[in-house]
Short mmCIF file of C-alpha atoms and ligand atoms in Angstrom, two decimals:
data_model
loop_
_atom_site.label_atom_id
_atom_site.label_comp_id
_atom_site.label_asym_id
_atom_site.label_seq_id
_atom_site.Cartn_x
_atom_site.Cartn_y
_atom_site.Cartn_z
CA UNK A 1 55.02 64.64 101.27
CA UNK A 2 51.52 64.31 103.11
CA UNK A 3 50.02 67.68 105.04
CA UNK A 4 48.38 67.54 108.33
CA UNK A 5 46.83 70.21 110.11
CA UNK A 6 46.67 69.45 114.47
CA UNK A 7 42.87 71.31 115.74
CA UNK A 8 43.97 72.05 119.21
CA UNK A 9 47.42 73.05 121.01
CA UNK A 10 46.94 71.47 124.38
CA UNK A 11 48.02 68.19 126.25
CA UNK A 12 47.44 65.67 123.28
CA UNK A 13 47.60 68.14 120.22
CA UNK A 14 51.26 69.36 121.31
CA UNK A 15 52.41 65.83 122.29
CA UNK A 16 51.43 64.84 118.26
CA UNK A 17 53.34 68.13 116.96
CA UNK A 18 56.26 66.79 118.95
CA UNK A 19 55.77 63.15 117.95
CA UNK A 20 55.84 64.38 114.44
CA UNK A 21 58.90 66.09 114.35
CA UNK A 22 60.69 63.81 117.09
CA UNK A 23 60.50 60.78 115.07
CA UNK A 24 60.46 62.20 111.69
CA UNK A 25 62.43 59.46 109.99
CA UNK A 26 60.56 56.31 111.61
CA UNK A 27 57.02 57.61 110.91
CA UNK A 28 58.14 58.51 106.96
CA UNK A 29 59.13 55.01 106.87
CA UNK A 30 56.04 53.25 108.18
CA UNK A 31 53.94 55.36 106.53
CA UNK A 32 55.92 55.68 102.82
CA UNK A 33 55.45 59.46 103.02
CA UNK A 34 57.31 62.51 104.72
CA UNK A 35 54.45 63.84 107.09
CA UNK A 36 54.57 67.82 107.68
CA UNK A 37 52.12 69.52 109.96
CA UNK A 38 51.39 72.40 108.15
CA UNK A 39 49.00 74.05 110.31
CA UNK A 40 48.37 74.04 114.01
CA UNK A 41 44.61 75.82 114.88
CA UNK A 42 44.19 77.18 117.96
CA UNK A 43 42.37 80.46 119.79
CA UNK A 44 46.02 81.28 121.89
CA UNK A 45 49.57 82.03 120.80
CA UNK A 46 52.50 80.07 121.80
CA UNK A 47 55.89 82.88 121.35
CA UNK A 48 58.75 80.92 121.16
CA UNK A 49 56.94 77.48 120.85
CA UNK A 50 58.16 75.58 117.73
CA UNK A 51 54.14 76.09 116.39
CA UNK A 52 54.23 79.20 116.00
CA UNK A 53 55.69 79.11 112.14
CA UNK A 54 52.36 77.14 111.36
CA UNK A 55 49.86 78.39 113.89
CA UNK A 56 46.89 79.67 112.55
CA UNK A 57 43.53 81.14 114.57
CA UNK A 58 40.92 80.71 111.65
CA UNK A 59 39.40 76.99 110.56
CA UNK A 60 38.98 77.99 107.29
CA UNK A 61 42.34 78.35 106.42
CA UNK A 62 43.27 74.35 107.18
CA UNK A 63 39.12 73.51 105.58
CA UNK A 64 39.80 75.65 101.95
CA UNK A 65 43.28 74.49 101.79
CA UNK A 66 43.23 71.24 98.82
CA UNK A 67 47.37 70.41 100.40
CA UNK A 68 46.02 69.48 103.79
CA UNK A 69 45.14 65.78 103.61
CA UNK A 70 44.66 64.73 107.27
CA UNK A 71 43.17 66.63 110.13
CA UNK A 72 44.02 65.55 113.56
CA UNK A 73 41.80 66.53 115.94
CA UNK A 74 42.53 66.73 119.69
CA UNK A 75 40.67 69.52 120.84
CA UNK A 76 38.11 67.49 122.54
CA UNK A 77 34.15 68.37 123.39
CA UNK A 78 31.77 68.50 120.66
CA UNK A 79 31.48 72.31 119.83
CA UNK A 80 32.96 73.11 117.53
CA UNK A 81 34.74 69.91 116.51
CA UNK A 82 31.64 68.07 115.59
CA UNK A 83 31.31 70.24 113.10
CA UNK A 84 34.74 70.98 111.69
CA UNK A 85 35.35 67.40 111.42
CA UNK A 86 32.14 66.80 109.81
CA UNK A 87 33.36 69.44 107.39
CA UNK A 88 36.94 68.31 107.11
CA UNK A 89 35.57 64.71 106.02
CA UNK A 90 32.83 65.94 103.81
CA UNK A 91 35.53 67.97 102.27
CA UNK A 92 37.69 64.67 101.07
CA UNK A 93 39.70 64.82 104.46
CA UNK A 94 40.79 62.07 106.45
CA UNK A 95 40.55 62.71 110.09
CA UNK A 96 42.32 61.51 113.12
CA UNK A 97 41.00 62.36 116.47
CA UNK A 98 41.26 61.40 120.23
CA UNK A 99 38.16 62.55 120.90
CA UNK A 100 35.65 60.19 122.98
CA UNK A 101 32.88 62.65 123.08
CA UNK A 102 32.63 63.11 119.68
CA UNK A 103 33.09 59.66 118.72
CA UNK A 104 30.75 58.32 121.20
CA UNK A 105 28.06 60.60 120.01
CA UNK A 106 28.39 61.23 116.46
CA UNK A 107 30.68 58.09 115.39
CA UNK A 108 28.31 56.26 113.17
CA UNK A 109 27.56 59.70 111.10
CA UNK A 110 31.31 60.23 110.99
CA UNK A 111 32.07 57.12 109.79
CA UNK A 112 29.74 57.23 107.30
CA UNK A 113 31.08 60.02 105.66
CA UNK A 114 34.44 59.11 105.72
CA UNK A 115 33.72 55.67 103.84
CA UNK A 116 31.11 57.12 101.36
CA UNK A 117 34.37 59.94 100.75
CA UNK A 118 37.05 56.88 100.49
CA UNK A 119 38.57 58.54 103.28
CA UNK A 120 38.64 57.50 106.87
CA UNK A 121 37.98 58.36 110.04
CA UNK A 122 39.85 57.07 113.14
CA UNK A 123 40.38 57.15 116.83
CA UNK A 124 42.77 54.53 118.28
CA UNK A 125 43.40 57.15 121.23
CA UNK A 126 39.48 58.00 122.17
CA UNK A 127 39.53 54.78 123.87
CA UNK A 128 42.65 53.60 126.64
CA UNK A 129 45.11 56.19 125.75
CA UNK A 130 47.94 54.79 124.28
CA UNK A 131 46.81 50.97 124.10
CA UNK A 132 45.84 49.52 120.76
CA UNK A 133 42.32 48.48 121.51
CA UNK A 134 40.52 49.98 118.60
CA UNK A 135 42.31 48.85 115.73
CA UNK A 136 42.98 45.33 117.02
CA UNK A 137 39.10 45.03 118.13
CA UNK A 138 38.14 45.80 114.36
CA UNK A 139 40.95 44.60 112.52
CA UNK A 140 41.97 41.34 114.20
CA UNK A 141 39.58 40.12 116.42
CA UNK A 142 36.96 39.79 113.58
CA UNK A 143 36.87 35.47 113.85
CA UNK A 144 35.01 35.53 117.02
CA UNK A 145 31.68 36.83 118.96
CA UNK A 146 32.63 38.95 121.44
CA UNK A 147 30.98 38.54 124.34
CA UNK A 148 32.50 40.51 127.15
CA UNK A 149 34.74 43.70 127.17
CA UNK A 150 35.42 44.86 130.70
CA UNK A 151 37.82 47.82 131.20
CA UNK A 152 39.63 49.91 133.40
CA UNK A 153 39.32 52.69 131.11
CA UNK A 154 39.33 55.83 133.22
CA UNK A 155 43.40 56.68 133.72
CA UNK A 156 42.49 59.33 136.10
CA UNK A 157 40.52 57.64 138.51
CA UNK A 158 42.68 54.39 138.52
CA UNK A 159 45.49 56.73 139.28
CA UNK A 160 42.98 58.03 142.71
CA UNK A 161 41.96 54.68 143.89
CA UNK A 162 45.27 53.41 143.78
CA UNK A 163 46.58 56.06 145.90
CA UNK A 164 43.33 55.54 148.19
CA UNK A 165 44.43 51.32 147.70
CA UNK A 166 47.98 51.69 148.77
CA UNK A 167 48.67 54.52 150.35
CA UNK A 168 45.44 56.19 152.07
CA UNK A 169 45.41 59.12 150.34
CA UNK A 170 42.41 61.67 150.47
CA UNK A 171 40.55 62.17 147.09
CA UNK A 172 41.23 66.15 146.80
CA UNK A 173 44.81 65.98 146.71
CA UNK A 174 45.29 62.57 144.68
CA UNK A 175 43.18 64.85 142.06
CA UNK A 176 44.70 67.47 141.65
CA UNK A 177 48.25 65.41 141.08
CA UNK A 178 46.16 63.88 138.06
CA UNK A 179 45.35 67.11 136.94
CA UNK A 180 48.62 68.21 137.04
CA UNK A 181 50.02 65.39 135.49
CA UNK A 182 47.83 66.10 132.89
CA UNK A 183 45.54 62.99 133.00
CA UNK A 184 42.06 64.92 134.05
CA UNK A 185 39.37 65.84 131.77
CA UNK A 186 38.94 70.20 131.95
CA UNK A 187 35.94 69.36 134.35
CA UNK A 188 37.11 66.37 136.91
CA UNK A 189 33.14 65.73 137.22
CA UNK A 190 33.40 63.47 133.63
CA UNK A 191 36.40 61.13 135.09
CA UNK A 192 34.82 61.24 138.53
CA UNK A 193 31.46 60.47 137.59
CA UNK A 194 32.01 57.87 135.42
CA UNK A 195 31.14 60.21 132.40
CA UNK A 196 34.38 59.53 130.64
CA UNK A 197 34.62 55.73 130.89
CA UNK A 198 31.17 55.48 129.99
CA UNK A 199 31.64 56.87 126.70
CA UNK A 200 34.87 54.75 126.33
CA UNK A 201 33.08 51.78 126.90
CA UNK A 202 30.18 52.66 124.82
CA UNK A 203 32.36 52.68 121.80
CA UNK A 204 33.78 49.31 122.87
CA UNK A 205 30.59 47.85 122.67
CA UNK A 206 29.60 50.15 119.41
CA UNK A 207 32.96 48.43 117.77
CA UNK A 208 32.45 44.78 119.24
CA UNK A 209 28.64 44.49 117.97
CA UNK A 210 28.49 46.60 115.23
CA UNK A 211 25.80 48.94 116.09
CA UNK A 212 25.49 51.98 117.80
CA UNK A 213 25.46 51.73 121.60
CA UNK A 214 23.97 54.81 123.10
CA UNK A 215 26.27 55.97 125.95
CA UNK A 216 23.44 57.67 127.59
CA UNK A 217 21.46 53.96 127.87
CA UNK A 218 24.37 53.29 130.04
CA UNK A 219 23.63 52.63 133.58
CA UNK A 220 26.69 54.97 134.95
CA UNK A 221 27.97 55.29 138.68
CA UNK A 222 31.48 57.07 139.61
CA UNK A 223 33.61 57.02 142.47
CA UNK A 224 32.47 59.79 144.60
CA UNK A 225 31.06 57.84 147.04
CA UNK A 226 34.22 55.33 147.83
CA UNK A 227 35.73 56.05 151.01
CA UNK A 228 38.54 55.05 152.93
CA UNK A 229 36.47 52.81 155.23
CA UNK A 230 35.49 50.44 152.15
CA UNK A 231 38.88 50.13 151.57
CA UNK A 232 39.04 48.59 154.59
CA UNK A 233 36.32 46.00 153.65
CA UNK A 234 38.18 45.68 150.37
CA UNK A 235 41.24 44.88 152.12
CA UNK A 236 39.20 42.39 154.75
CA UNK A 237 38.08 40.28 151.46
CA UNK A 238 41.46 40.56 150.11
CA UNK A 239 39.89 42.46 147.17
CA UNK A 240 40.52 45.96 145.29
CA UNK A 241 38.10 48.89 143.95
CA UNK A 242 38.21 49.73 140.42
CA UNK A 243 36.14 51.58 138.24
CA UNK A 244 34.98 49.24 135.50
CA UNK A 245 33.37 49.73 132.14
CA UNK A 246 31.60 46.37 131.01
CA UNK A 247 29.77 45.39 128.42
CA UNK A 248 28.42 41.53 128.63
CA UNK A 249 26.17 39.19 127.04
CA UNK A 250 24.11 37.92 130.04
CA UNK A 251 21.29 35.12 128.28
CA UNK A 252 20.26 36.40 124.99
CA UNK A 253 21.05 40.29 125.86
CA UNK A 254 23.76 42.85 126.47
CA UNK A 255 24.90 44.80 129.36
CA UNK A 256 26.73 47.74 129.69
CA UNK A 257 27.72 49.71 132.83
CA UNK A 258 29.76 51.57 134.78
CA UNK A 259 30.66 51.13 138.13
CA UNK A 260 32.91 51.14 140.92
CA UNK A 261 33.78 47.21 141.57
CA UNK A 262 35.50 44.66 144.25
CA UNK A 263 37.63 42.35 141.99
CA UNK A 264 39.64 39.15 143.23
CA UNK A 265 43.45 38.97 143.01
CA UNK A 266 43.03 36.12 139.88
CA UNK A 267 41.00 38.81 137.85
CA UNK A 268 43.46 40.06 134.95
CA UNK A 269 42.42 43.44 135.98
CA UNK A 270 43.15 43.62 139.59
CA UNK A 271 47.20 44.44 139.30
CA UNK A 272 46.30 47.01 136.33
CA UNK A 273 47.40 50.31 138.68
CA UNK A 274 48.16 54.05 138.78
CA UNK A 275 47.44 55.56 135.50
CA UNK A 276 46.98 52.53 133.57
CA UNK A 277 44.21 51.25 131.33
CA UNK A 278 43.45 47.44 130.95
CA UNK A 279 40.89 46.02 128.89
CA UNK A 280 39.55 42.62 128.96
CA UNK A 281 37.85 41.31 125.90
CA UNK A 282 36.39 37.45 125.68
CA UNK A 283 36.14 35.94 122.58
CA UNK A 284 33.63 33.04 121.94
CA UNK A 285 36.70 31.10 120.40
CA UNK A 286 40.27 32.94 121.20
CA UNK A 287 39.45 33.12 125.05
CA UNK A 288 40.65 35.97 126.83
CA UNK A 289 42.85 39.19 125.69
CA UNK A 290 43.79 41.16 128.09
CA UNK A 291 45.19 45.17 126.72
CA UNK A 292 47.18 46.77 129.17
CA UNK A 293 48.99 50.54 129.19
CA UNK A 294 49.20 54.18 129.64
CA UNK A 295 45.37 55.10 129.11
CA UNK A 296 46.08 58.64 129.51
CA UNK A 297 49.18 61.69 129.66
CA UNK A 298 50.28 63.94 126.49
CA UNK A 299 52.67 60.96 124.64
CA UNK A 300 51.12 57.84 125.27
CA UNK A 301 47.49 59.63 124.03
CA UNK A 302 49.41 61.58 120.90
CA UNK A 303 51.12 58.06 120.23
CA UNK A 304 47.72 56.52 119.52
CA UNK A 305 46.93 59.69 117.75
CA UNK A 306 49.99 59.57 115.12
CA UNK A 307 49.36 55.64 114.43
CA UNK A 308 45.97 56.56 112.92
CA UNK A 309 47.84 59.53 111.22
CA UNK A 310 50.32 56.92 109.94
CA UNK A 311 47.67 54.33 109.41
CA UNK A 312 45.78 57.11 107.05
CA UNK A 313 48.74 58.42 104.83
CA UNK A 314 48.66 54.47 104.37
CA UNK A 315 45.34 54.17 102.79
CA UNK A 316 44.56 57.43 101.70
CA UNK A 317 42.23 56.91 99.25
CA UNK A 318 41.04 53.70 100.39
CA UNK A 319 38.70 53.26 103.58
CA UNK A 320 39.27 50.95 105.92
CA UNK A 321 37.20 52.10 108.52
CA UNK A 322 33.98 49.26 108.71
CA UNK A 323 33.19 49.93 112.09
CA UNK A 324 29.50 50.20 113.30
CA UNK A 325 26.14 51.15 112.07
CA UNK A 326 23.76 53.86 113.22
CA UNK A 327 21.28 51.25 113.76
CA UNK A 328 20.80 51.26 117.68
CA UNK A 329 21.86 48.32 119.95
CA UNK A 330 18.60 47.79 122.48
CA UNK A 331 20.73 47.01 125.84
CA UNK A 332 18.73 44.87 128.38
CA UNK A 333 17.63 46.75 131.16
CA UNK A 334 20.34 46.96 133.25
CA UNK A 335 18.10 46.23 136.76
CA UNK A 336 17.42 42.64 135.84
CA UNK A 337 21.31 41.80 135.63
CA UNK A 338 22.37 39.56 138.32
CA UNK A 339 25.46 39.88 140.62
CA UNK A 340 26.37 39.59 144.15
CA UNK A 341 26.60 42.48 146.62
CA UNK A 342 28.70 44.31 149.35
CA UNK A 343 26.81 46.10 151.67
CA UNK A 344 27.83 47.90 154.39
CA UNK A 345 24.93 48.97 157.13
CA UNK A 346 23.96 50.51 160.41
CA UNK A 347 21.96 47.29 161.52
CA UNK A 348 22.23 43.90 163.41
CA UNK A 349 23.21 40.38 161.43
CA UNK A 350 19.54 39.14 162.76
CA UNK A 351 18.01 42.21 160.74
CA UNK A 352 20.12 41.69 157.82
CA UNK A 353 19.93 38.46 157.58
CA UNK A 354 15.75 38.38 158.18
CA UNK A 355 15.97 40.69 154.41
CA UNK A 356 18.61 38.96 152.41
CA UNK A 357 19.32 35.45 153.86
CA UNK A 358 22.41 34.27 153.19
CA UNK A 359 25.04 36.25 153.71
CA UNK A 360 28.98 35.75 154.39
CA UNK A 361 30.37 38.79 156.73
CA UNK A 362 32.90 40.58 156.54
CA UNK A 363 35.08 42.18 159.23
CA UNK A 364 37.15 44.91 158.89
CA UNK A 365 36.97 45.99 162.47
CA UNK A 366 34.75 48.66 162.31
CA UNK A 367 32.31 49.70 164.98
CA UNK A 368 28.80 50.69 164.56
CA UNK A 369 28.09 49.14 161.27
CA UNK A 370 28.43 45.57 159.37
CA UNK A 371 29.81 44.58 156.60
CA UNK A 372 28.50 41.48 154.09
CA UNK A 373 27.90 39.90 151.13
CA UNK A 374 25.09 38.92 149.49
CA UNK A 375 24.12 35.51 147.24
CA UNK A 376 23.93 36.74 143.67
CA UNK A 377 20.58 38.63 142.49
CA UNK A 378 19.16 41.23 140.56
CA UNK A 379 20.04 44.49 140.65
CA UNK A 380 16.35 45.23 141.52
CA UNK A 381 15.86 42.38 143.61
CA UNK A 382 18.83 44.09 145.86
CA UNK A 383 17.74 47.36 145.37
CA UNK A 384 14.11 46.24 147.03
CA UNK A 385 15.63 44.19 150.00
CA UNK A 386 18.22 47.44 151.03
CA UNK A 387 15.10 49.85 150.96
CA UNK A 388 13.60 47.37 153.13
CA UNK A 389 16.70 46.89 155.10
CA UNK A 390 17.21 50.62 155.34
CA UNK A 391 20.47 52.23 156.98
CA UNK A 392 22.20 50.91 154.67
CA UNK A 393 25.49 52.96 154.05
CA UNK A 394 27.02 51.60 150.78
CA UNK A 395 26.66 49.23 148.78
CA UNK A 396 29.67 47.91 146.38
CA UNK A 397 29.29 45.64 143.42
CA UNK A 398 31.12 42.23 143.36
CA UNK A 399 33.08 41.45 139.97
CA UNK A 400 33.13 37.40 139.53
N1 LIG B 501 40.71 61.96 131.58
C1 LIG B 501 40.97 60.79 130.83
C2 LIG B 501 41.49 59.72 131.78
C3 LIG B 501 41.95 61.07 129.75
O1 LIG B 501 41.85 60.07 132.91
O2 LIG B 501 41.53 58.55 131.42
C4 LIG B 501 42.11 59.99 128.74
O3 LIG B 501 40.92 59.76 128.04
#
C-alpha cells in the first residue's frame, strides 16, 4: 500500500480525496498498489466530512513522516507551496500538483530536484484541466518539432464569452456563475486578465522546446475590454472571440501571447465552448492534434491530478519526468509579429483608409463608428497607423 498526503481541502484537493476513495479498486489496478490518503493538510476543519479521520493543520507532520510517498498538492499560489513542495521533493517525495503558478515559475528547479532524487514531479492538471496535454506533449509527441501550440486554455473565460457569443449575457453575472461553479481563480483578475492562461501557455511552450519560457516575457491581454458591440462585428464576419494562448515559430523565432482573438468557423478551435479547453499543437511531421475537454471544475481537474498520482506509484523510484531546462528561451519581440487587424473607430472610410490602405469593411449596423480589417502587418506597424488614425475604439486580433 502507497501513502499520499492531499496539501489543500478545496475545489481540486477534495475532488482527489473523493476520486481516491470512489474508484478505489480501478486506480489499485492501474497503478499495482492500494493508494491511501493518509493525511489531508489544511488551516480549516471539515466536522462530518469524510477528511476529518486524516486531517491534519501542521506540514510537518506529512514532511517528517518516511510512510508518506506522494504529496499532492492542490492548494495553489506560491506561498507556501513553493516551499513545501520543494521540501517534500528534497525529502525523497514524489509530488503531484495542479498548480500553474508554481509550475510556471519554479518548474525547472522542481524538476530538477525530483530527477536528481529519482523521484518525480508532475502536473498533468496545471495545464487544461482534465485534458491530457502534458503527458502526451512529453511522452508521445517527442518525433516531431513543434512548431505551434495554440489554446483555449482559460475554462473560465471560455465559459463568459460563450454566454456573451450565444446568448448576450453581461460579464458580471456570467462571472459569478463561473465562480460558483467553481471554475474561477480566488481573484477573477488572473482568468480575466489573461494571467492564468498565460502561465498555462508558458508551460506549453516550456514543455514543447525544452527550455524555460518566462511567463512574464509574455505579451498578455484579457478580455475586459470585449463588449457586446464586437460581438456584433464578430457575428458580421461570421467569426467568434476566444481567448487564445499561442506559442509559434514565426521565421527563425518564437512567439508567445495572449489575447482575445476572431477565429473562422474551419479553425479546430472555434466550436471548443462553455467551460472547455482545446489545444492545438502542430507538429513538423504528424500535422495537427487537436486536445479537447473540461479545462476546469473539482473532477475533471482532480482527474488529471490522480493520473499523475497513479502515474507516480508507477515509477516510484524511477524518474520519468525529462521535461525542460532552466536555461531561458529568448522569445522574439512580440511587436514585430505580423497579423491582420479588426478595428473598430469613430472616423470616416476616406480617413481610415488615407492611414492603412486596404481595408475590407465590415458592417454590423452600427451607427457612429466603422468597422474593418486590415492587410496583415506588424504589431507595431498597426500600433503606429491607429495612433495616427486616432479614435480608434478597439482593436481585435485576427487568428488565420
Ligand atoms: N480558473 C481556471 C480556469 C481554473 O477557469 O480555467 C483551471 O485552471
Amino acid at each position: 500500500m502507497i501513502k499520499v498526503a492531499i496539501l489543500g481541502y478545496g475545489t481540486v484537493g477534495s475532488g482527489v480525496f473523493e476520486i481516491i476513495n470512489e474508484n478505489k479498486d480501478l486506480i489499485t489496478a492501474n497503478a499495482g498498489e492500494e493508494i491511501e490518503v493518509k493525511y489531508v493538510l489544511d488551516l480549516r476543519d471539515f466536522p462530518g466530512d469524510p477528511c476529518e479521520d486524516v486531517l491534519v493543520h501542521d506540514y510537518n507532520v506529512i514532511l517528517n513522516d518516511p510512510e508518506v510517498e506522494v504529496v499532492i498538492e492542490v492548494m495553489g499560489g506560491l506561498k507556501p507551496a513553493y516551499d513545501f513542495v520543494k521540501s517534500a521533493l528534497e525529502a525523497g517525495k514524489s509530488v503531484c500538483t495542479s498548480n500553474k503558478e508554481l509550475v510556471a515559475k519554479y518548474g525547472a528547479e522542481l524538476i530538477k530536484i525530483a530527477q536528481s532524487n529519482n523521484r518525480n514531479f508532475l502536473f498533468e492538471a496545471a495545464v487544461g484541466g482534465g485534458i491530457p496535454i502534458i503527458r502526451p506533449i512529453n511522452m508521445h509527441i517527442t518525433a516531431d518539432k513543434i512548431c505551434e501550440i495554440t489554446g483555449i486554455l482559460n475554462g473560465t473565460t471560455n465559459y463568459i464569452l460563450t454566454k456573451m457569443d450565444k446568448e448576450g449575457a453581461d460579464f458580471d453575472s456570467t462571472l459569478k456563475m463561473a465562480q460558483d461553479l467553481g471554475y474561477a481563480e480566488r481573484n477573477p483578475e488572473a482568468d480575466i486578465e489573461g494571467f492564468d492562461a498565460v502561465r498555462k501557455i508558458a508551460i506549453l511552450a516550456s514543455l514543447a522546446k525544452g527550455k524555460t519560457v518566462d511567463f512574464e516575457e509574455i505579451y498578455t491581454e484579457g478580455i475586459s475590454k470585449i463588449t457586446a458591440t464586437d460581438f456584433k462585428y464578430a457575428k458580421a464576419m461570421g467569426r467568434s472571440i476566444k481567448l487564445l494562448g499561442k506559442c509559434k515559430n514565426e521565421d527563425d523565432a518564437v512567439v508567445a501571447s495572449v489575447a482575445p482573438r476572431l477565429l473562422a468557423p474551419e479553425h479546430p478551435l472555434y466550436n471548443v465552448s462553455d467551460v472547455v479547453n482545446g489545444i492545438l499543437v502542430r507538429g513538423n511531421m504528424v500535422g495537427d492534434l487537436v486536445f479537447i475537454g473540461s479545462g476546469a471544475g473539482k473532477l475533471p481537474t482532480a482527474s488529471a491530478v490522480v493520473s499523475d498520482v497513479v502515474d507516480s506509484v508507477r515509477h516510484l523510484n524511477v524518474s520519468t519526468t525529462v521535461m525542460w531546462d532552466e536555461e531561458k528561451l529568448e522569445l522574439e519581440d512580440f511587436a514585430q509579429s505580423k497579423k491582420q487587424f479588426f478595428v473598430r473607430a469613430n472616423v470616416s472610410k476616406e480617413e481610415a483608409e488615407a492611414v492603412f490602405a486596404n481595408v475590407e469593411y465590415v458592417d454590423a449596423g452600427i451607427d457612429g463608428e466603422i468597422g474593418f480589417i486590415t492587410a496583415k502587418m506588424s504589431e507595431k506597424d498597426f500600433d503606429e497607423r491607429a495612433d495616427k488614425l486616432g479614435k480608434v475604439i478597439t482593436r481585435i486580433r485576427v487568428e488565420a
